[in-house]
Coordinates of C-alpha atoms in Angstrom, one line a residue:
Chain A
M255 CA 136.8 94.6 104.4
S256 CA 133.9 94.0 106.8
S257 CA 130.9 92.1 105.5
E258 CA 128.8 95.2 105.7
E259 CA 131.2 97.2 103.6
H260 CA 131.1 94.3 101.2
I261 CA 127.4 94.5 100.9
F262 CA 127.5 98.2 100.3
R263 CA 130.1 97.8 97.6
R264 CA 128.0 95.2 95.9
F265 CA 125.0 97.5 96.0
D266 CA 126.9 100.3 94.5
Q267 CA 128.2 98.0 91.8
E268 CA 124.6 96.8 91.0
L269 CA 123.3 100.3 91.0
A270 CA 126.1 101.3 88.6
D271 CA 125.2 98.3 86.4
L272 CA 121.6 99.5 86.3
N273 CA 122.7 103.0 85.4
G274 CA 124.8 101.5 82.7
I275 CA 121.9 99.6 81.2
V276 CA 119.8 102.8 81.2
L277 CA 122.4 105.0 79.6
R278 CA 123.1 102.3 77.0
M279 CA 119.4 102.1 76.2
G280 CA 119.4 105.9 75.9
G281 CA 122.3 105.9 73.5
L282 CA 120.5 103.2 71.5
V283 CA 117.2 105.1 71.1
E284 CA 119.1 108.2 70.2
D285 CA 120.7 106.2 67.4
Q286 CA 117.3 104.7 66.4
I287 CA 115.8 108.2 65.9
A288 CA 118.9 109.4 64.0
K289 CA 118.7 106.3 61.7
A290 CA 115.0 106.6 61.2
M291 CA 115.3 110.3 60.1
H292 CA 118.3 109.4 57.9
A293 CA 116.3 106.7 56.2
L294 CA 113.5 109.3 55.7
R295 CA 115.9 111.9 54.2
E296 CA 117.8 109.4 51.9
A297 CA 114.7 107.3 51.0
D298 CA 116.7 104.3 52.4
S299 CA 114.3 101.5 53.1
E300 CA 117.0 99.1 54.2
I301 CA 118.0 101.4 57.1
A302 CA 114.3 101.9 58.0
R303 CA 113.9 98.1 58.2
N304 CA 116.9 97.9 60.4
V305 CA 115.4 100.4 62.8
V306 CA 112.2 98.3 63.0
T307 CA 114.2 95.1 63.7
R308 CA 116.5 96.7 66.2
D309 CA 113.6 97.8 68.4
H310 CA 113.7 94.3 69.8
V311 CA 117.1 95.2 71.3
V312 CA 115.6 98.3 73.0
N313 CA 112.8 96.0 74.4
F314 CA 115.4 93.5 75.6
L315 CA 117.3 96.2 77.5
D316 CA 114.0 97.3 79.0
V317 CA 113.3 93.8 80.4
Q318 CA 116.9 93.5 81.6
A319 CA 116.7 96.9 83.5
D320 CA 113.4 95.8 85.1
E321 CA 114.9 92.6 86.3
Q322 CA 117.8 94.4 87.8
I323 CA 115.4 96.8 89.5
V324 CA 113.3 94.0 91.1
N325 CA 116.6 92.4 92.3
L326 CA 117.9 95.6 93.8
L327 CA 114.7 96.3 95.6
A328 CA 114.2 92.8 96.9
L329 CA 117.8 92.0 97.9
R330 CA 119.1 95.3 99.0
Q331 CA 116.0 97.0 100.3
P332 CA 117.3 100.5 99.6
V333 CA 115.8 103.7 101.2
G334 CA 116.2 107.4 100.7
R335 CA 118.2 108.6 97.8
D336 CA 119.1 105.1 96.7
L337 CA 115.5 104.2 96.5
R338 CA 114.6 107.4 94.6
M339 CA 117.5 106.7 92.2
I340 CA 116.2 103.2 91.4
L341 CA 112.6 104.3 91.0
S342 CA 113.7 107.2 88.8
L343 CA 115.7 104.9 86.6
G344 CA 112.7 102.6 86.4
K345 CA 110.5 105.4 85.1
T346 CA 113.3 106.5 82.8
V347 CA 113.4 103.1 81.3
T348 CA 109.7 103.1 80.5
D349 CA 110.0 106.5 78.7
L350 CA 113.1 105.3 76.8
E351 CA 111.3 102.2 75.7
R352 CA 108.5 104.4 74.4
I353 CA 110.9 106.7 72.6
G354 CA 112.2 103.5 70.9
D355 CA 108.6 102.7 69.9
E356 CA 108.3 106.2 68.3
A357 CA 111.6 105.7 66.4
E358 CA 110.2 102.4 65.1
R359 CA 106.9 104.2 64.1
I360 CA 108.9 106.8 62.2
A361 CA 110.8 104.1 60.4
R362 CA 107.5 102.3 59.5
M363 CA 106.0 105.6 58.1
T364 CA 109.3 106.1 56.1
L365 CA 108.8 102.6 54.6
D366 CA 105.3 103.6 53.7
I367 CA 106.3 106.9 52.2
H368 CA 109.2 105.6 50.2
G369 CA 107.9 102.1 49.5
S370 CA 104.6 103.2 47.9
D371 CA 104.0 103.5 44.1
N372 CA 103.3 107.2 44.7
P373 CA 105.9 109.8 43.5
P374 CA 108.3 110.7 46.3
P375 CA 107.1 113.5 48.5
D376 CA 108.0 117.1 47.9
P377 CA 111.0 117.8 50.2
L378 CA 109.2 120.9 51.5
L379 CA 106.7 118.5 53.1
L380 CA 109.4 116.9 55.2
S381 CA 111.3 120.0 56.3
D382 CA 109.2 120.5 59.4
A383 CA 109.9 116.9 60.4
F384 CA 113.7 117.5 60.1
R385 CA 113.6 120.7 62.1
M386 CA 111.5 119.0 64.8
S387 CA 113.8 116.0 64.9
R388 CA 116.8 118.3 65.6
L389 CA 115.0 119.8 68.6
A390 CA 113.7 116.5 69.9
T391 CA 117.1 114.8 69.5
R392 CA 118.8 117.6 71.3
M393 CA 116.3 117.4 74.2
L394 CA 116.9 113.6 74.5
H395 CA 120.7 114.0 74.3
D396 CA 120.7 116.8 76.9
V397 CA 118.4 114.9 79.3
L398 CA 120.6 111.8 79.1
D399 CA 123.5 114.0 79.9
A400 CA 121.6 115.6 82.8
L401 CA 120.8 112.1 84.1
A402 CA 124.4 110.8 83.8
R403 CA 125.7 113.9 85.7
L404 CA 122.6 114.4 87.9
D405 CA 122.5 118.0 86.6
V406 CA 119.3 119.5 87.8
D407 CA 119.8 122.9 86.0
K408 CA 120.3 121.1 82.7
A409 CA 117.2 118.9 83.3
I410 CA 115.1 122.0 84.0
Q411 CA 116.4 123.5 80.7
V412 CA 115.3 120.4 78.8
A413 CA 111.8 120.5 80.3
R414 CA 111.5 124.2 79.2
G415 CA 112.7 123.3 75.7
D416 CA 109.6 121.3 75.2
I417 CA 107.6 124.5 74.7
E418 CA 109.5 125.3 71.6
L419 CA 109.0 121.8 70.2
D420 CA 105.3 122.0 70.8
S421 CA 105.0 125.2 69.0
E422 CA 106.9 123.8 66.1
F423 CA 104.5 120.9 66.1
Q424 CA 101.5 123.2 65.9
A425 CA 103.1 125.1 63.1
A426 CA 103.9 121.9 61.2
L427 CA 100.2 120.8 61.4
R428 CA 99.1 124.1 60.0
R429 CA 101.5 123.8 57.1
L430 CA 100.5 120.2 56.4
S431 CA 96.8 121.2 56.2
T432 CA 97.7 123.9 53.7
Y433 CA 99.6 121.3 51.5
I434 CA 96.6 119.1 51.4
M435 CA 94.3 121.9 50.3
Q436 CA 96.8 122.7 47.5
D437 CA 96.9 119.1 46.2
A438 CA 94.7 116.4 47.7
R439 CA 96.6 113.7 45.9
N440 CA 99.4 114.2 48.5
V441 CA 97.1 112.9 51.2
G442 CA 98.8 109.6 51.7
H443 CA 102.2 111.2 52.3
I444 CA 100.7 113.9 54.4
I445 CA 99.0 111.5 56.8
N446 CA 102.3 109.7 57.2
V447 CA 104.2 112.9 57.8
T448 CA 101.6 114.0 60.3
F449 CA 102.3 110.9 62.3
I450 CA 106.0 111.4 62.0
V451 CA 105.8 115.0 63.5
K452 CA 103.4 113.6 66.1
S453 CA 106.1 111.0 67.1
L454 CA 108.7 113.7 67.3
E455 CA 106.5 115.7 69.6
R456 CA 106.0 112.6 71.8
I457 CA 109.8 112.1 71.9
G458 CA 110.0 115.6 73.3
D459 CA 107.3 114.7 75.9
H460 CA 109.2 111.6 77.0
S461 CA 112.4 113.6 77.3
K462 CA 110.6 116.1 79.4
N463 CA 109.3 113.3 81.6
I464 CA 112.9 112.0 82.1
A465 CA 114.0 115.6 83.0
E466 CA 111.3 115.6 85.7
Y467 CA 112.6 112.3 87.1
V468 CA 116.1 113.8 87.3
V469 CA 114.8 116.6 89.4
F470 CA 112.9 114.2 91.6
L471 CA 116.0 112.0 92.0
V472 CA 118.2 114.9 93.1
K473 CA 115.8 117.1 95.0
G474 CA 113.4 114.4 96.3
K475 CA 110.5 116.4 95.0
D476 CA 107.9 115.4 92.5
V477 CA 107.7 118.2 90.0
R478 CA 105.4 116.5 87.5
H479 CA 102.0 118.0 86.9
I480 CA 100.7 120.9 88.9
S481 CA 101.3 121.4 92.6
P482 CA 98.9 119.3 94.6
E483 CA 98.1 122.4 96.8
S484 CA 96.2 124.0 93.9
I485 CA 93.9 121.0 93.6
D486 CA 90.3 121.4 94.8
P487 CA 89.5 118.3 96.9
E488 CA 85.9 118.7 95.8
E489 CA 87.0 118.0 92.3
L490 CA 88.0 114.5 93.3
N491 CA 84.4 113.5 93.9
R492 CA 82.9 115.1 90.9
Chain B
M268 CA 98.2 91.0 118.5
S269 CA 102.0 90.8 118.3
S270 CA 103.9 93.8 117.0
E271 CA 104.9 91.7 114.0
E272 CA 101.3 90.9 113.2
H273 CA 100.6 94.6 113.7
I274 CA 103.2 95.5 111.0
F275 CA 101.8 93.0 108.6
R276 CA 98.3 94.3 109.0
R277 CA 99.5 97.8 108.5
F278 CA 101.3 96.7 105.3
D279 CA 98.2 95.0 104.0
Q280 CA 96.2 98.2 104.7
E281 CA 98.7 100.4 102.9
L282 CA 98.8 98.0 100.0
A283 CA 95.0 98.1 99.9
D284 CA 95.1 101.9 100.0
L285 CA 97.5 101.9 97.0
N286 CA 95.2 99.5 95.2
G287 CA 92.3 101.8 96.0
I288 CA 94.0 104.8 94.5
V289 CA 94.9 102.9 91.3
L290 CA 91.3 101.6 90.8
R291 CA 89.9 105.0 91.5
M292 CA 92.3 106.5 88.9
G293 CA 91.1 103.8 86.5
G294 CA 87.5 104.6 87.0
L295 CA 88.3 108.3 86.6
V296 CA 90.1 107.9 83.3
E297 CA 87.3 105.6 82.0
D298 CA 84.9 108.4 82.8
Q299 CA 87.2 110.9 81.1
I300 CA 87.1 108.9 77.8
A301 CA 83.4 108.5 78.0
K302 CA 82.8 112.2 78.6
A303 CA 85.3 113.2 75.8
M304 CA 83.5 111.0 73.3
H305 CA 80.1 112.2 74.5
A306 CA 81.2 115.8 74.0
L307 CA 82.4 114.9 70.5
R308 CA 79.0 113.2 69.7
E309 CA 76.8 116.0 71.1
A310 CA 79.1 118.9 70.1
D311 CA 79.1 119.9 73.8
S312 CA 82.1 122.2 74.3
E313 CA 81.4 122.6 78.0
I314 CA 81.8 118.9 78.7
A315 CA 84.9 118.9 76.6
R316 CA 86.3 121.8 78.7
N317 CA 85.5 119.9 81.9
V318 CA 87.5 116.9 80.7
V319 CA 90.5 119.1 80.1
T320 CA 90.2 120.7 83.5
R321 CA 89.6 117.3 85.3
D322 CA 92.9 115.9 83.9
H323 CA 94.5 117.7 86.9
V324 CA 92.7 115.3 89.2
V325 CA 94.1 112.3 87.3
N326 CA 97.6 113.8 87.7
F327 CA 97.0 114.4 91.4
L328 CA 96.1 110.7 91.9
D329 CA 99.2 109.8 90.0
V330 CA 101.4 111.8 92.3
Q331 CA 99.6 110.4 95.3
A332 CA 100.1 106.8 94.1
D333 CA 103.8 107.4 93.6
E334 CA 104.2 108.8 97.1
Q335 CA 102.4 105.7 98.5
I336 CA 104.8 103.5 96.5
V337 CA 107.9 105.2 97.8
N338 CA 106.6 104.9 101.3
L339 CA 105.7 101.3 101.0
L340 CA 109.1 100.4 99.5
A341 CA 111.1 102.4 102.0
L342 CA 109.2 101.6 105.2
R343 CA 108.0 98.0 104.5
Q344 CA 110.8 96.7 102.3
P345 CA 108.6 94.1 100.6
V346 CA 109.9 91.1 98.6
G347 CA 108.4 88.5 96.3
R348 CA 104.8 88.9 95.3
D349 CA 104.2 92.0 97.4
L350 CA 107.1 93.7 95.7
R351 CA 105.8 92.6 92.3
M352 CA 102.4 93.9 93.2
I353 CA 103.8 97.3 94.1
L354 CA 105.9 97.6 91.0
S355 CA 103.0 96.5 88.8
L356 CA 100.7 99.0 90.4
G357 CA 103.4 101.6 89.8
K358 CA 103.6 100.8 86.1
T359 CA 99.8 100.7 85.9
V360 CA 99.6 104.2 87.3
T361 CA 101.9 105.5 84.6
D362 CA 99.7 104.0 81.9
L363 CA 96.5 105.3 83.5
E364 CA 98.0 108.7 83.7
R365 CA 98.8 108.6 79.9
I366 CA 95.3 107.3 79.1
G367 CA 94.1 110.3 81.0
D368 CA 96.3 112.5 78.7
E369 CA 94.8 110.8 75.7
A370 CA 91.3 111.6 76.9
E371 CA 92.3 115.2 77.4
R372 CA 93.7 115.2 73.9
I373 CA 90.4 113.9 72.5
A374 CA 88.6 116.7 74.4
R375 CA 90.9 119.3 72.9
M376 CA 90.4 118.0 69.4
T377 CA 86.6 118.1 70.1
L378 CA 86.9 121.7 71.1
D379 CA 88.7 122.4 67.9
I380 CA 86.2 120.5 65.7
H381 CA 83.1 122.0 67.3
G382 CA 84.6 125.4 68.2
S383 CA 85.8 126.4 64.7
D384 CA 83.8 128.5 62.3
N385 CA 83.8 125.6 59.8
P386 CA 80.6 123.7 59.3
P387 CA 80.2 120.7 61.6
P388 CA 81.8 117.5 60.3
D389 CA 79.9 114.9 58.4
P390 CA 78.8 112.3 61.0
L391 CA 80.2 109.6 58.7
L392 CA 83.7 111.1 59.4
L393 CA 83.2 110.4 63.2
S394 CA 81.8 106.9 62.9
D395 CA 85.2 105.1 63.0
A396 CA 86.1 107.1 66.2
F397 CA 82.9 105.9 67.9
R398 CA 83.5 102.3 66.9
M399 CA 87.1 102.4 68.1
S400 CA 86.1 104.1 71.4
R401 CA 83.7 101.3 72.2
L402 CA 86.6 98.7 71.7
A403 CA 89.1 100.8 73.6
T404 CA 86.8 101.5 76.5
R405 CA 85.9 97.8 76.8
M406 CA 89.6 96.9 76.8
L407 CA 90.2 99.4 79.6
H408 CA 87.2 98.3 81.6
D409 CA 88.1 94.6 81.3
V410 CA 91.7 95.2 82.2
L411 CA 90.8 97.2 85.3
D412 CA 88.5 94.3 86.2
A413 CA 91.3 91.8 85.6
L414 CA 93.6 93.9 87.8
A415 CA 91.0 94.1 90.6
R416 CA 90.5 90.3 90.6
L417 CA 94.0 89.3 89.5
D418 CA 92.4 87.4 86.7
V419 CA 95.2 86.3 84.3
D420 CA 92.9 84.8 81.7
K421 CA 90.9 88.0 81.3
A422 CA 94.2 90.0 81.1
I423 CA 95.4 87.8 78.3
Q424 CA 92.1 88.2 76.5
V425 CA 92.5 92.0 76.7
A426 CA 96.0 91.9 75.3
R427 CA 94.6 89.9 72.3
G428 CA 91.8 92.3 71.8
D429 CA 94.4 95.0 70.9
I430 CA 94.8 93.3 67.5
E431 CA 91.2 94.1 66.6
L432 CA 91.6 97.7 67.7
D433 CA 94.7 98.1 65.6
S434 CA 93.0 96.8 62.5
E435 CA 90.1 99.2 63.1
F436 CA 92.6 102.0 63.3
Q437 CA 94.3 101.1 60.0
A438 CA 90.8 100.9 58.4
A439 CA 89.9 104.3 59.8
L440 CA 93.0 105.9 58.4
R441 CA 92.3 104.5 54.9
R442 CA 88.7 105.9 55.1
L443 CA 89.9 109.3 56.3
S444 CA 92.3 109.5 53.4
T445 CA 89.5 108.8 51.0
Y446 CA 87.3 111.6 52.6
I447 CA 90.1 114.1 52.1
M448 CA 90.5 113.2 48.4
Q449 CA 86.7 113.7 48.0
D450 CA 86.7 117.1 49.6
A451 CA 89.9 118.8 50.6
R452 CA 88.0 121.5 52.5
N453 CA 87.4 118.9 55.2
V454 CA 91.1 118.8 55.9
G455 CA 90.9 120.6 59.3
H456 CA 88.3 118.2 60.7
I457 CA 90.1 115.3 59.2
I458 CA 93.4 116.0 60.9
N459 CA 91.6 116.4 64.2
V460 CA 89.7 113.1 63.7
T461 CA 93.0 111.4 62.7
F462 CA 94.5 112.4 66.1
I463 CA 91.3 111.2 67.9
V464 CA 91.5 107.7 66.4
K465 CA 95.3 107.7 67.1
S466 CA 94.5 108.6 70.8
L467 CA 92.0 105.7 70.9
E468 CA 94.6 103.3 69.4
R469 CA 97.0 104.5 72.2
I470 CA 94.4 103.9 74.9
G471 CA 94.3 100.3 73.6
D472 CA 98.1 100.0 73.8
H473 CA 98.1 101.3 77.3
S474 CA 95.4 98.9 78.3
K475 CA 97.4 96.1 76.8
N476 CA 100.4 97.2 78.8
I477 CA 98.4 97.0 82.0
A478 CA 97.2 93.5 81.0
E479 CA 100.8 92.5 80.8
Y480 CA 101.5 93.8 84.2
V481 CA 98.6 91.7 85.6
V482 CA 100.3 88.6 84.1
F483 CA 103.7 89.6 85.6
L484 CA 102.1 90.3 88.9
V485 CA 100.3 86.9 89.2
K486 CA 102.8 84.7 87.3
G487 CA 106.0 86.6 88.2
K488 CA 106.9 86.5 84.5
D489 CA 107.6 89.4 82.3
V490 CA 105.6 88.8 79.1
R491 CA 106.2 92.2 77.5
H492 CA 108.0 92.3 74.2
I493 CA 109.5 89.1 72.7
S494 CA 111.2 86.4 74.7
P495 CA 114.8 87.4 75.5
E496 CA 116.0 83.9 74.3
S497 CA 115.2 84.9 70.7
I498 CA 117.5 87.9 70.9
D499 CA 120.8 87.7 69.1
P500 CA 123.4 89.1 71.5
E501 CA 125.4 90.3 68.5
E502 CA 122.6 92.7 67.8
L503 CA 123.3 94.5 71.0
N504 CA 126.6 95.7 69.7
R505 CA 125.6 96.7 66.3

């Protein structure tokens, strides 16, 4: 094997390692959301506390991925698709870390809900959260799959799915307002549940971001935000 | 001038351009927050709508910065501090873009609060939001200053300031719960104000993130999260 081939092989191996860290991080945050929602459903404070503790592992993988990225860029100086791959994985890591933060927030709200001296919340109050968590979890699962297989069509499907989650979120807020008006003593629970559905909506946003990186990675085109052509340059100076 | 010197100059110029985009984006999101809070205070729906529209400009700068980053990495293949600078600016851009999203959210809540048929909210209900926005805006301003001057001490100060903002946020939530219990008809306004204080808390988090990138950039050390040494490797497999 020539020394050039050797370097290429090593680069591929390091890129595969980075990919491995990212997918492992993805699996971990999926599990964090599942556990946080399970703790909410079963009023299991111990599991909720485990989710809070385990967020450190997500953060550790985040730091590890970033170190690998710095090394890959500095030592291998990739260009083209390899460079896009590394940058997309770097952005993905940031969103996964924040999904992990949202799972931790859900677990903390769960501790508040089930740890207080208040009577447990009416299950009806939580039903929107469970419906939204099914949607958000599916988006995250599908986008990790799209990332692993570089499947642009699936990524676009995920990005579109965010519309459904957003409308569920708005409907949940309307229902939560109605509950408060019916019985203002529920207010503590309702503020916590409001933050839980907000976290689930954010998990959808982060999954959508990752979907857009997959498209960028494969197509080399930045599809975030609106198309720059439609920007009025005058607006920049306003 | 030798061709090597020429390349170095061009690199410095491109890096300065990237820095310029980032600081411009920072100034723009500062202004977006100020305008959103002004619209809330003065019940000015037109200004709130302008904030929503102008978020496109923030997104445009985000895409522009990312393109510059891809070019710098691919064409100049930087290492060491230059590489850290580019990666830190890349992360900063992501946080600034999300601060912009929070400003847009505040503007949308403002439209909801002042656009509804409900009577305007009690000014007391908004006082926490204004206090928090002063803290969050100062954090953002200081961290942009720390970034522009690569001032690590100032960056660390900003990161510490986030503790104060978080405790203001918790106090605001307690007061908002009390308001609901006093008069459940306020519930629509209160949910909107809850999301506004949440957005302000997030702006603080993003400013803290940027502070940590400034430290990484100057010191070459990743200070996010806990120290990896204190992680139990067993935890990774749980």
